[in-house]
Amino acid sequence: MIVSNIFLGMIGPWQIAVVVVLVLLLFGGKKIPELMRGLGSGIKEFKDASKEEDTPDKIEEK
């Protein structure tokens, strides 16, 4: 039953706690802020690139 809950997307607080503990054990407390900073900058670059891609299309339509 528990395995089916995970695969069906029914994640509870205990599963989230286990994931957080595993991440802390794997990466350590000092490495996590660096990883999040890198993830944030990657998302920002992706958004900027998608905005730049949309801009020429709108100019051509006008």
PDB file of C-alpha atoms in Angstrom, residues 5-40:
ATOM      1  CA  ASN A   5       0.968   5.762  -2.492  1.00  0.00           C
ATOM      2  CA  ILE A   6       4.417   6.963  -3.533  1.00  0.00           C
ATOM      3  CA  PHE A   7       3.879   6.056  -7.186  1.00  0.00           C
ATOM      4  CA  LEU A   8       0.416   7.604  -7.254  1.00  0.00           C
ATOM      5  CA  GLY A   9       1.709  10.925  -5.969  1.00  0.00           C
ATOM      6  CA  MET A  10       0.220  10.793  -2.485  1.00  0.00           C
ATOM      7  CA  ILE A  11       3.228  12.058  -0.551  1.00  0.00           C
ATOM      8  CA  GLY A  12       2.748  12.670   3.142  1.00  0.00           C
ATOM      9  CA  PRO A  13       4.771  14.529   5.752  1.00  0.00           C
ATOM     10  CA  TRP A  14       6.852  11.470   6.636  1.00  0.00           C
ATOM     11  CA  GLN A  15       8.017  10.995   3.059  1.00  0.00           C
ATOM     12  CA  ILE A  16       8.999  14.669   2.848  1.00  0.00           C
ATOM     13  CA  ALA A  17      10.936  14.378   6.116  1.00  0.00           C
ATOM     14  CA  VAL A  18      12.797  11.329   4.811  1.00  0.00           C
ATOM     15  CA  VAL A  19      13.739  13.152   1.606  1.00  0.00           C
ATOM     16  CA  VAL A  20      14.994  16.193   3.557  1.00  0.00           C
ATOM     17  CA  VAL A  21      17.117  13.998   5.836  1.00  0.00           C
ATOM     18  CA  LEU A  22      18.578  12.137   2.849  1.00  0.00           C
ATOM     19  CA  VAL A  23      19.476  15.401   1.108  1.00  0.00           C
ATOM     20  CA  LEU A  24      21.152  16.690   4.261  1.00  0.00           C
ATOM     21  CA  LEU A  25      23.128  13.473   4.626  1.00  0.00           C
ATOM     22  CA  LEU A  26      24.192  13.405   0.976  1.00  0.00           C
ATOM     23  CA  PHE A  27      25.160  17.051   0.488  1.00  0.00           C
ATOM     24  CA  GLY A  28      25.688  18.477   3.970  1.00  0.00           C
ATOM     25  CA  GLY A  29      24.437  21.766   5.357  1.00  0.00           C
ATOM     26  CA  LYS A  30      27.098  23.937   3.710  1.00  0.00           C
ATOM     27  CA  LYS A  31      26.619  22.639   0.192  1.00  0.00           C
ATOM     28  CA  ILE A  32      22.803  23.051   0.012  1.00  0.00           C
ATOM     29  CA  PRO A  33      22.786  26.900  -0.230  1.00  0.00           C
ATOM     30  CA  GLU A  34      25.284  26.686  -3.097  1.00  0.00           C
ATOM     31  CA  LEU A  35      23.083  24.158  -4.891  1.00  0.00           C
ATOM     32  CA  MET A  36      19.986  26.314  -4.434  1.00  0.00           C
ATOM     33  CA  ARG A  37      21.848  29.401  -5.673  1.00  0.00           C
ATOM     34  CA  GLY A  38      22.906  27.507  -8.777  1.00  0.00           C
ATOM     35  CA  LEU A  39      19.373  26.258  -9.340  1.00  0.00           C
ATOM     36  CA  GLY A  40      17.977  29.789  -8.969  1.00  0.00           C
TER      37      GLY A  40
END
